[in-house]
Amino acid sequence: MKLLLLLCGVLLLGNLHAQGLWPAAHIRQIQSRVLKEQRTYTVYVPQSAHDSLVGRQRYPVLYVLDGESQFQNTATVLEQLSWQRVLPEAIIVAIHNTDRIRDLTPTHIKSGLYMDQRGAATSGGGEAFTRFLQQELMPRIDSTYATAPYRMLIGTSLGGLFVVNTLLHHPDLFQAYVAIDPSLWWDDAKLVREAGNLLAQPKFAGKTLYLPVATAFKEAGDTVAAAARNTVERRAFLAIPDFITELRKHPASGLRWAAKYYRTEGHNSVPLPGTYDALRHAFSTHQQLSIDNVALLEPAVTKLRAPVLQDSLLAVCRAVSRQLGYTVRPPEALVNRLGYTYLARKEFAAARAFFQLNQQNYPDSFNVYDAMGDYYSAVGDKQNATREFSKALTIYQYSETRQKLQTLQAKGGGKNVRNPDSR
């Protein structure tokens, strides 16, 4: 379907301007029996999930803590980079706070280095919040939306502390963990002191961790001075570096991890660049599908013959599938564009091969049958063109396709006037 070529380039920007900043985001609520309260979350679903012209697909889910303040960071990066195919399209579930200190802290403290007695009064509810995610929110999301078996947890500050605690104590809940400048100083760096024994267990295979660390406005000399004293302040200051040291000590854990120090970012400014880099890290193989990879994916540039190009595309998707742990199909819009590119160049065998690939991968899509109808029309096979357009219209009634079918029928579309395989 030729319209899909236009949708790939302008749908995102058109929707953002016409309907507001996040037309695909909605605020939802769930009554939690675990937490004994109503919880609010924002859900972002890609536009393609509601597009009647294309096939259905399943999406990774990014769970974002501090949702009321961190949703836009994640949505901005995801929208931009998924449109460019640097990242896959994904669902975002941004969880709003009620009692942030209660939910995001793994242990109860009476007071701490950055927490007075009043602030710490409700602390230590992290395990209950984990049960809420596992037993209530995640099943709700999986039963409501087209989710893929890939989940990421993103948290900043105390949210980052919760992310690290979840990774160490509940590694199977998510495939990817993003702890942005985590508050590992909590409870005299208790989690850091536990990390060595936990990381020594080979239970992190297939898991990913990204750790952005803000260092702006922190005195460089404090590290040396603090290291000379075995104090709460020293352990708090060195909590993140000590945790990174533990990560380095345990390569056999199977965890794929990376840490980055942001020398010009402070604690409150690091979430945006940290989220960008974290998503790039988790989905690093997906960049091979980027629109910038013209040497592989642009017929006007690539030196590959069409069959080799298709094989290379499939090889990239297999690599992406291995990294994410589930089958990732070649993007329908990309394959559609390749098919039409070869069709315009009258390389009919190549065009048909790409259109057939889409039919194999997206049998419920209107577009793939409409595109194959255009192929058969181009080679003069009216009978098969009629069949494909008719099939497309059983999935979605699209006026342009209806007109193409009526034109064929008026010209005797029931007769096969040319054999496409003869070309």
CSV table of C-alpha atoms in Angstrom, one decimal:
chain,number,residue,atom,x,y,z
A,1,MET,CA,0.0,0.0,0.0
A,2,LYS,CA,1.6,3.2,-1.2
A,3,LEU,CA,-0.1,5.3,1.6
A,4,LEU,CA,2.0,3.4,4.1
A,5,LEU,CA,5.1,5.1,2.7
A,6,LEU,CA,3.7,8.5,3.6
A,7,LEU,CA,2.5,7.4,7.0
A,8,CYS,CA,6.0,6.3,7.9
A,9,GLY,CA,7.3,9.8,7.6
A,10,VAL,CA,4.5,12.1,8.6
A,11,LEU,CA,2.1,10.2,10.9
A,12,LEU,CA,4.1,10.9,14.1
A,13,LEU,CA,4.6,14.7,13.6
A,14,GLY,CA,1.1,15.2,12.2
A,15,ASN,CA,-0.5,13.6,15.3
A,16,LEU,CA,1.7,15.5,17.7
A,17,HIS,CA,0.8,18.8,16.2
A,18,ALA,CA,-2.9,18.1,15.5
A,19,GLN,CA,-3.9,16.3,18.7
A,20,GLY,CA,-1.6,17.6,21.4
A,21,LEU,CA,1.7,16.5,22.8
A,22,TRP,CA,0.9,12.8,23.7
A,23,PRO,CA,-2.3,11.8,21.9
A,24,ALA,CA,-1.6,8.1,22.5
A,25,ALA,CA,-1.1,8.5,26.3
A,26,HIS,CA,-4.0,7.9,28.8
A,27,ILE,CA,-4.3,8.1,32.5
A,28,ARG,CA,-5.6,4.9,34.1
A,29,GLN,CA,-6.3,3.7,37.7
A,30,ILE,CA,-6.2,0.4,39.4
A,31,GLN,CA,-7.5,-0.5,42.9
A,32,SER,CA,-4.7,-2.3,44.7
A,33,ARG,CA,-5.5,-4.9,47.3
A,34,VAL,CA,-1.8,-5.3,48.1
A,35,LEU,CA,-1.3,-1.5,48.8
A,36,LYS,CA,-4.9,-1.0,50.0
A,37,GLU,CA,-5.3,2.1,47.8
A,38,GLN,CA,-6.1,3.3,44.3
A,39,ARG,CA,-3.1,3.8,42.1
A,40,THR,CA,-2.8,6.0,39.0
A,41,TYR,CA,-0.6,5.3,36.0
A,42,THR,CA,-0.1,6.8,32.5
A,43,VAL,CA,-0.1,4.4,29.6
A,44,TYR,CA,1.5,5.3,26.2
A,45,VAL,CA,0.7,3.0,23.3
A,46,PRO,CA,2.3,3.3,19.9
A,47,GLN,CA,0.1,4.7,17.1
A,48,SER,CA,0.6,1.5,15.1
A,49,ALA,CA,-1.3,-0.4,17.7
A,50,HIS,CA,-4.5,1.4,16.6
A,51,ASP,CA,-3.7,1.5,12.8
A,52,SER,CA,-6.3,-0.5,10.9
A,53,LEU,CA,-4.1,-0.5,7.8
A,54,VAL,CA,-1.3,-2.6,9.2
A,55,GLY,CA,-0.8,-5.9,10.9
A,56,ARG,CA,-0.9,-6.4,14.6
A,57,GLN,CA,2.3,-6.7,16.6
A,58,ARG,CA,3.4,-6.9,20.2
A,59,TYR,CA,5.4,-4.3,22.0
A,60,PRO,CA,8.0,-4.3,24.8
A,61,VAL,CA,6.8,-2.5,28.0
A,62,LEU,CA,8.8,0.2,29.8
A,63,TYR,CA,7.7,0.6,33.4
A,64,VAL,CA,8.7,4.1,34.6
A,65,LEU,CA,8.8,5.0,38.3
A,66,ASP,CA,8.0,8.6,39.4
A,67,GLY,CA,5.6,8.6,36.5
A,68,GLU,CA,4.2,12.1,37.0
A,69,SER,CA,7.6,13.6,36.5
A,70,GLN,CA,9.5,11.1,34.4
A,71,PHE,CA,6.9,10.1,31.8
A,72,GLN,CA,7.8,12.8,29.3
A,73,ASN,CA,11.5,12.1,29.4
A,74,THR,CA,10.9,8.5,28.4
A,75,ALA,CA,8.1,9.2,25.9
A,76,THR,CA,10.2,12.0,24.2
A,77,VAL,CA,13.2,9.7,23.6
A,78,LEU,CA,11.1,6.7,22.6
A,79,GLU,CA,8.9,8.6,20.1
A,80,GLN,CA,11.8,10.1,18.4
A,81,LEU,CA,14.1,7.1,18.2
A,82,SER,CA,11.4,4.5,17.4
A,83,TRP,CA,10.2,6.6,14.5
A,84,GLN,CA,13.8,6.4,13.2
A,85,ARG,CA,13.8,2.6,14.0
A,86,VAL,CA,16.8,3.1,16.3
A,87,LEU,CA,14.6,1.7,19.0
A,88,PRO,CA,11.6,-0.6,18.7
A,89,GLU,CA,8.1,0.8,19.3
A,90,ALA,CA,7.1,0.2,22.9
A,91,ILE,CA,4.4,0.7,25.5
A,92,ILE,CA,5.2,2.9,28.5
A,93,VAL,CA,3.6,2.4,31.9
A,94,ALA,CA,4.4,5.4,34.1
A,95,ILE,CA,3.4,4.8,37.7
A,96,HIS,CA,2.4,7.9,39.7
A,97,ASN,CA,3.3,8.2,43.4
A,98,THR,CA,1.2,8.3,46.5
A,99,ASP,CA,3.8,7.7,49.2
A,100,ARG,CA,7.1,7.8,47.3
A,101,ILE,CA,9.4,7.1,50.3
A,102,ARG,CA,7.3,4.1,51.4
A,103,ASP,CA,7.1,2.5,48.0
A,104,LEU,CA,10.6,2.9,46.7
A,105,THR,CA,12.7,2.0,49.8
A,106,PRO,CA,13.6,-1.6,50.5
A,107,THR,CA,14.1,-1.2,54.3
A,108,HIS,CA,12.7,0.9,57.1
A,109,ILE,CA,15.0,3.4,58.7
A,110,LYS,CA,14.4,5.9,61.6
A,111,SER,CA,16.4,8.6,59.9
A,112,GLY,CA,19.4,8.8,57.6
A,113,LEU,CA,22.0,11.0,56.0
A,114,TYR,CA,19.5,12.7,53.7
A,115,MET,CA,16.3,11.8,55.5
A,116,ASP,CA,15.0,13.1,58.8
A,117,GLN,CA,12.8,11.1,61.2
A,118,ARG,CA,9.6,12.5,59.8
A,119,GLY,CA,10.5,11.8,56.2
A,120,ALA,CA,11.5,8.2,57.0
A,121,ALA,CA,8.5,7.4,59.1
A,122,THR,CA,6.7,5.3,56.4
A,123,SER,CA,9.9,3.9,54.7
A,124,GLY,CA,10.5,0.3,53.9
A,125,GLY,CA,7.5,-0.6,51.8
A,126,GLY,CA,9.5,-1.6,48.7
A,127,GLU,CA,8.6,-5.3,48.9
A,128,ALA,CA,4.9,-4.6,49.0
A,129,PHE,CA,5.2,-2.3,46.0
A,130,THR,CA,7.1,-5.1,44.2
A,131,ARG,CA,4.1,-7.4,44.9
A,132,PHE,CA,1.8,-4.7,43.6
A,133,LEU,CA,3.7,-4.6,40.3
A,134,GLN,CA,4.0,-8.4,40.0
A,135,GLN,CA,0.6,-9.5,41.1
A,136,GLU,CA,-1.6,-6.6,40.0
A,137,LEU,CA,-0.3,-4.0,37.6
A,138,MET,CA,1.7,-6.3,35.3
A,139,PRO,CA,-1.1,-8.7,34.8
A,140,ARG,CA,-3.5,-5.8,34.1
A,141,ILE,CA,-1.1,-4.5,31.4
A,142,ASP,CA,-0.5,-7.9,29.8
A,143,SER,CA,-4.3,-8.6,29.7
A,144,THR,CA,-5.2,-5.2,28.3
A,145,TYR,CA,-2.4,-4.4,25.7
A,146,ALA,CA,-0.5,-6.3,23.1
A,147,THR,CA,2.7,-6.8,25.2
A,148,ALA,CA,5.8,-8.7,24.1
A,149,PRO,CA,7.7,-10.8,26.7
A,150,TYR,CA,10.2,-8.0,27.4
A,151,ARG,CA,9.9,-5.6,30.3
A,152,MET,CA,12.2,-2.8,31.4
A,153,LEU,CA,12.1,-1.0,34.8
A,154,ILE,CA,13.3,2.6,34.9
A,155,GLY,CA,13.8,4.6,38.1
A,156,THR,CA,15.6,7.7,39.2
A,157,SER,CA,17.1,8.5,42.7
A,158,LEU,CA,15.0,6.5,45.2
A,159,GLY,CA,13.4,5.0,42.1
A,160,GLY,CA,16.9,3.9,41.0
A,161,LEU,CA,17.4,2.3,44.5
A,162,PHE,CA,14.2,0.4,43.9
A,163,VAL,CA,15.4,-0.7,40.5
A,164,VAL,CA,18.7,-2.1,41.9
A,165,ASN,CA,16.8,-3.8,44.8
A,166,THR,CA,14.5,-5.4,42.2
A,167,LEU,CA,17.4,-6.6,40.1
A,168,LEU,CA,19.3,-8.1,43.0
A,169,HIS,CA,16.3,-9.7,44.7
A,170,HIS,CA,13.8,-10.3,41.9
A,171,PRO,CA,15.8,-10.5,38.7
A,172,ASP,CA,13.1,-12.4,36.8
A,173,LEU,CA,10.5,-9.7,36.9
A,174,PHE,CA,12.2,-7.6,34.2
A,175,GLN,CA,14.6,-8.2,31.3
A,176,ALA,CA,16.2,-4.7,31.6
A,177,TYR,CA,16.9,-2.4,34.5
A,178,VAL,CA,17.7,1.3,34.4
A,179,ALA,CA,18.9,2.8,37.7
A,180,ILE,CA,19.5,6.5,37.2
A,181,ASP,CA,21.7,8.1,39.8
A,182,PRO,CA,20.3,5.6,42.4
A,183,SER,CA,20.2,6.5,46.1
A,184,LEU,CA,22.3,3.6,47.1
A,185,TRP,CA,23.3,5.4,50.2
A,186,TRP,CA,20.0,4.3,51.8
A,187,ASP,CA,20.2,2.5,55.1
A,188,ASP,CA,24.0,3.0,55.3
A,189,ALA,CA,24.5,1.5,51.8
A,190,LYS,CA,23.0,-1.8,53.0
A,191,LEU,CA,22.1,-2.9,49.4
A,192,VAL,CA,25.7,-2.3,48.2
A,193,ARG,CA,27.0,-4.4,51.1
A,194,GLU,CA,24.6,-7.2,50.0
A,195,ALA,CA,25.4,-6.9,46.3
A,196,GLY,CA,28.6,-9.1,46.3
A,197,ASN,CA,26.9,-12.2,47.5
A,198,LEU,CA,23.8,-11.7,45.3
A,199,LEU,CA,25.8,-11.0,42.2
A,200,ALA,CA,27.9,-14.2,42.8
A,201,GLN,CA,24.8,-16.2,42.0
A,202,PRO,CA,24.5,-17.1,38.2
A,203,LYS,CA,20.9,-15.9,37.9
A,204,PHE,CA,21.3,-12.8,35.8
A,205,ALA,CA,21.8,-14.3,32.3
A,206,GLY,CA,19.9,-12.4,29.7
A,207,LYS,CA,19.4,-9.4,32.0
A,208,THR,CA,20.6,-5.9,31.3
A,209,LEU,CA,21.5,-3.0,33.6
A,210,TYR,CA,22.3,0.6,32.7
A,211,LEU,CA,23.6,2.9,35.4
A,212,PRO,CA,23.8,6.7,34.7
A,213,VAL,CA,25.7,8.6,37.4
A,214,ALA,CA,25.6,12.3,37.8
A,215,THR,CA,28.8,13.9,39.1
A,216,ALA,CA,28.3,17.7,38.5
A,217,PHE,CA,28.4,19.8,41.6
A,218,LYS,CA,30.2,17.1,43.6
A,219,GLU,CA,33.5,18.1,44.9
A,220,ALA,CA,36.2,15.9,43.3
A,221,GLY,CA,38.3,15.9,46.4
A,222,ASP,CA,35.6,14.5,48.5
A,223,THR,CA,36.2,11.0,47.1
A,224,VAL,CA,39.7,10.8,48.4
A,225,ALA,CA,38.9,12.5,51.7
A,226,ALA,CA,35.8,10.3,52.3
A,227,ALA,CA,37.7,7.2,51.5
A,228,ALA,CA,40.1,7.8,54.4
A,229,ARG,CA,37.2,7.7,56.9
A,230,ASN,CA,34.9,4.8,57.7
A,231,THR,CA,31.9,6.9,58.3
A,232,VAL,CA,28.2,7.0,57.2
A,233,GLU,CA,29.1,10.0,55.0
A,234,ARG,CA,32.0,8.1,53.4
A,235,ARG,CA,29.9,5.0,52.7
A,236,ALA,CA,27.1,7.2,51.2
A,237,PHE,CA,29.4,9.1,49.0
A,238,LEU,CA,31.1,5.9,47.7
A,239,ALA,CA,27.9,3.8,47.5
A,240,ILE,CA,27.6,4.0,43.7
A,241,PRO,CA,31.3,3.5,42.9
A,242,ASP,CA,31.4,0.6,45.4
A,243,PHE,CA,28.4,-1.0,43.6
A,244,ILE,CA,30.1,-0.6,40.3
A,245,THR,CA,33.2,-2.3,41.8
A,246,GLU,CA,31.0,-5.2,42.8
A,247,LEU,CA,29.6,-5.4,39.3
A,248,ARG,CA,33.1,-5.7,37.9
A,249,LYS,CA,34.0,-8.4,40.3
A,250,HIS,CA,31.3,-10.7,39.1
A,251,PRO,CA,31.4,-11.2,35.3
A,252,ALA,CA,30.1,-14.7,35.7
A,253,SER,CA,26.8,-13.4,36.9
A,254,GLY,CA,25.6,-13.2,33.3
A,255,LEU,CA,24.5,-9.6,33.7
A,256,ARG,CA,25.1,-7.3,30.7
A,257,TRP,CA,25.7,-4.0,32.3
A,258,ALA,CA,27.2,-0.6,31.7
A,259,ALA,CA,27.7,2.5,33.8
A,260,LYS,CA,28.4,6.1,32.6
A,261,TYR,CA,29.5,9.1,34.6
A,262,TYR,CA,27.8,12.4,33.4
A,263,ARG,CA,30.4,15.0,34.4
A,264,THR,CA,28.2,18.0,33.4
A,265,GLU,CA,24.8,16.7,34.7
A,266,GLY,CA,23.4,17.0,38.2
A,267,HIS,CA,21.1,14.7,40.0
A,268,ASN,CA,18.0,16.3,38.6
A,269,SER,CA,19.2,16.9,35.1
A,270,VAL,CA,20.6,13.4,34.4
A,271,PRO,CA,17.3,11.5,33.8
A,272,LEU,CA,16.9,12.8,30.2
A,273,PRO,CA,20.4,11.9,28.8
A,274,GLY,CA,20.5,8.9,31.1
A,275,THR,CA,17.2,7.5,29.7
A,276,TYR,CA,18.4,8.1,26.1
A,277,ASP,CA,21.6,6.2,26.7
A,278,ALA,CA,19.9,3.5,28.7
A,279,LEU,CA,17.4,2.7,25.9
A,280,ARG,CA,20.2,2.8,23.3
A,281,HIS,CA,22.2,0.3,25.5
A,282,ALA,CA,19.3,-2.1,26.1
A,283,PHE,CA,18.2,-2.2,22.4
A,284,SER,CA,21.7,-1.7,20.9
A,285,THR,CA,21.3,-4.3,18.2
A,286,HIS,CA,18.0,-2.7,17.0
A,287,GLN,CA,20.0,0.2,15.5
A,288,GLN,CA,20.9,-2.0,12.6
A,289,LEU,CA,17.3,-1.4,11.5
A,290,SER,CA,17.7,2.4,11.7
A,291,ILE,CA,16.7,4.6,8.8
A,292,ASP,CA,20.3,5.8,8.8
A,293,ASN,CA,21.6,2.4,7.8
A,294,VAL,CA,21.3,3.2,4.2
A,295,ALA,CA,24.2,0.9,3.2
A,296,LEU,CA,22.0,-2.1,4.1
A,297,LEU,CA,18.4,-0.9,3.8
A,298,GLU,CA,18.3,1.6,0.9
A,299,PRO,CA,18.2,0.0,-2.6
A,300,ALA,CA,19.5,3.2,-4.2
A,301,VAL,CA,22.7,3.0,-2.2
A,302,THR,CA,23.3,-0.6,-1.2
A,303,LYS,CA,25.5,-2.7,-3.3
A,304,LEU,CA,23.6,-5.8,-2.2
A,305,ARG,CA,21.4,-7.7,-4.6
A,306,ALA,CA,17.8,-7.8,-3.6
A,307,PRO,CA,17.9,-11.5,-2.3
A,308,VAL,CA,21.1,-10.8,-0.3
A,309,LEU,CA,19.5,-7.6,1.1
A,310,GLN,CA,16.5,-9.6,2.3
A,311,ASP,CA,18.8,-12.2,3.8
A,312,SER,CA,20.8,-9.5,5.6
A,313,LEU,CA,17.6,-7.9,6.9
A,314,LEU,CA,16.4,-11.3,8.3
A,315,ALA,CA,19.9,-11.8,9.9
A,316,VAL,CA,19.6,-8.5,11.7
A,317,CYS,CA,16.1,-9.4,13.0
A,318,ARG,CA,17.5,-12.7,14.3
A,319,ALA,CA,20.2,-10.8,16.1
A,320,VAL,CA,17.7,-8.4,17.6
A,321,SER,CA,15.6,-11.4,18.6
A,322,ARG,CA,18.5,-13.0,20.4
A,323,GLN,CA,19.2,-9.8,22.4
A,324,LEU,CA,15.6,-9.3,23.4
A,325,GLY,CA,14.7,-13.0,23.9
A,326,TYR,CA,11.7,-13.2,21.7
A,327,THR,CA,11.0,-13.2,17.9
A,328,VAL,CA,11.3,-9.8,16.3
A,329,ARG,CA,9.9,-9.7,12.7
A,330,PRO,CA,11.1,-7.3,10.0
A,331,PRO,CA,9.2,-4.1,10.3
A,332,GLU,CA,6.2,-4.1,8.0
A,333,ALA,CA,6.6,-0.5,6.9
A,334,LEU,CA,10.3,-1.1,6.0
A,335,VAL,CA,9.6,-4.2,4.0
A,336,ASN,CA,6.6,-2.5,2.3
A,337,ARG,CA,8.9,0.4,1.3
A,338,LEU,CA,11.5,-2.0,-0.1
A,339,GLY,CA,8.8,-3.8,-2.1
A,340,TYR,CA,7.5,-0.6,-3.7
A,341,THR,CA,11.0,0.6,-4.4
A,342,TYR,CA,11.7,-2.5,-6.5
A,343,LEU,CA,8.3,-2.3,-8.0
A,344,ALA,CA,9.0,1.2,-9.2
A,345,ARG,CA,12.2,0.1,-10.7
A,346,LYS,CA,10.4,-2.8,-12.5
A,347,GLU,CA,12.4,-5.4,-10.6
A,348,PHE,CA,9.3,-7.5,-10.2
A,349,ALA,CA,10.9,-10.6,-8.7
A,350,ALA,CA,12.4,-8.6,-5.9
A,351,ALA,CA,9.2,-6.6,-5.3
A,352,ARG,CA,7.2,-9.8,-5.1
A,353,ALA,CA,9.7,-11.4,-2.7
A,354,PHE,CA,9.4,-8.5,-0.2
A,355,PHE,CA,5.6,-8.3,-0.5
A,356,GLN,CA,5.5,-12.1,0.2
A,357,LEU,CA,7.7,-11.7,3.2
A,358,ASN,CA,5.2,-9.2,4.6
A,359,GLN,CA,2.3,-11.5,4.0
A,360,GLN,CA,4.1,-14.3,5.8
A,361,ASN,CA,4.9,-12.1,8.8
A,362,TYR,CA,1.7,-10.1,9.0
A,363,PRO,CA,-1.2,-12.2,7.6
A,364,ASP,CA,-3.8,-10.1,9.4
A,365,SER,CA,-2.7,-6.9,7.7
A,366,PHE,CA,-4.8,-5.0,5.2
A,367,ASN,CA,-1.7,-3.4,3.8
A,368,VAL,CA,0.1,-6.6,2.7
A,369,TYR,CA,-2.7,-7.8,0.5
A,370,ASP,CA,-3.2,-4.3,-1.0
A,371,ALA,CA,0.5,-4.1,-1.8
A,372,MET,CA,0.5,-7.5,-3.4
A,373,GLY,CA,-2.6,-6.4,-5.4
A,374,ASP,CA,-0.5,-3.5,-6.7
A,375,TYR,CA,2.2,-5.9,-7.7
A,376,TYR,CA,-0.1,-8.1,-9.7
A,377,SER,CA,-1.6,-5.0,-11.3
A,378,ALA,CA,1.8,-3.8,-12.3
A,379,VAL,CA,2.6,-7.2,-14.1
A,380,GLY,CA,-0.8,-7.4,-15.7
A,381,ASP,CA,-2.2,-10.3,-13.7
A,382,LYS,CA,-5.7,-9.0,-13.2
A,383,GLN,CA,-7.1,-12.2,-11.7
A,384,ASN,CA,-4.6,-12.4,-8.9
A,385,ALA,CA,-4.8,-8.6,-8.4
A,386,THR,CA,-8.5,-8.9,-8.0
A,387,ARG,CA,-8.0,-11.7,-5.4
A,388,GLU,CA,-5.5,-9.7,-3.4
A,389,PHE,CA,-7.6,-6.5,-3.4
A,390,SER,CA,-10.7,-8.5,-2.4
A,391,LYS,CA,-8.7,-10.1,0.5
A,392,ALA,CA,-7.5,-6.7,1.7
A,393,LEU,CA,-11.1,-5.4,1.7
A,394,THR,CA,-12.2,-8.2,3.9
A,395,ILE,CA,-9.8,-6.9,6.6
A,396,TYR,CA,-10.5,-3.1,6.1
A,397,GLN,CA,-12.8,-1.2,3.8
A,398,TYR,CA,-10.5,1.4,2.3
A,399,SER,CA,-11.9,3.6,-0.5
A,400,GLU,CA,-8.8,3.7,-2.6
A,401,THR,CA,-8.5,-0.1,-2.7
A,402,ARG,CA,-12.2,-0.4,-3.5
A,403,GLN,CA,-11.7,1.9,-6.4
A,404,LYS,CA,-8.8,-0.2,-7.7
A,405,LEU,CA,-10.9,-3.3,-7.5
A,406,GLN,CA,-13.8,-1.8,-9.3
A,407,THR,CA,-11.5,-0.5,-12.1
A,408,LEU,CA,-10.1,-4.0,-12.5
A,409,GLN,CA,-13.6,-5.6,-12.6
A,410,ALA,CA,-14.7,-3.1,-15.2
A,411,LYS,CA,-11.8,-4.2,-17.4
A,412,GLY,CA,-12.6,-7.9,-16.9
A,413,GLY,CA,-10.6,-8.5,-13.8
A,414,GLY,CA,-11.7,-12.1,-13.7
A,415,LYS,CA,-9.3,-13.0,-16.6
A,416,ASN,CA,-5.7,-13.7,-16.1
A,417,VAL,CA,-4.1,-11.7,-19.0
A,418,ARG,CA,-0.5,-12.2,-18.1
A,419,ASN,CA,1.6,-14.6,-16.1
A,420,PRO,CA,3.8,-12.7,-13.6
A,421,ASP,CA,6.3,-15.5,-13.3
A,422,SER,CA,7.2,-15.0,-17.0
A,423,ARG,CA,9.0,-11.8,-16.1
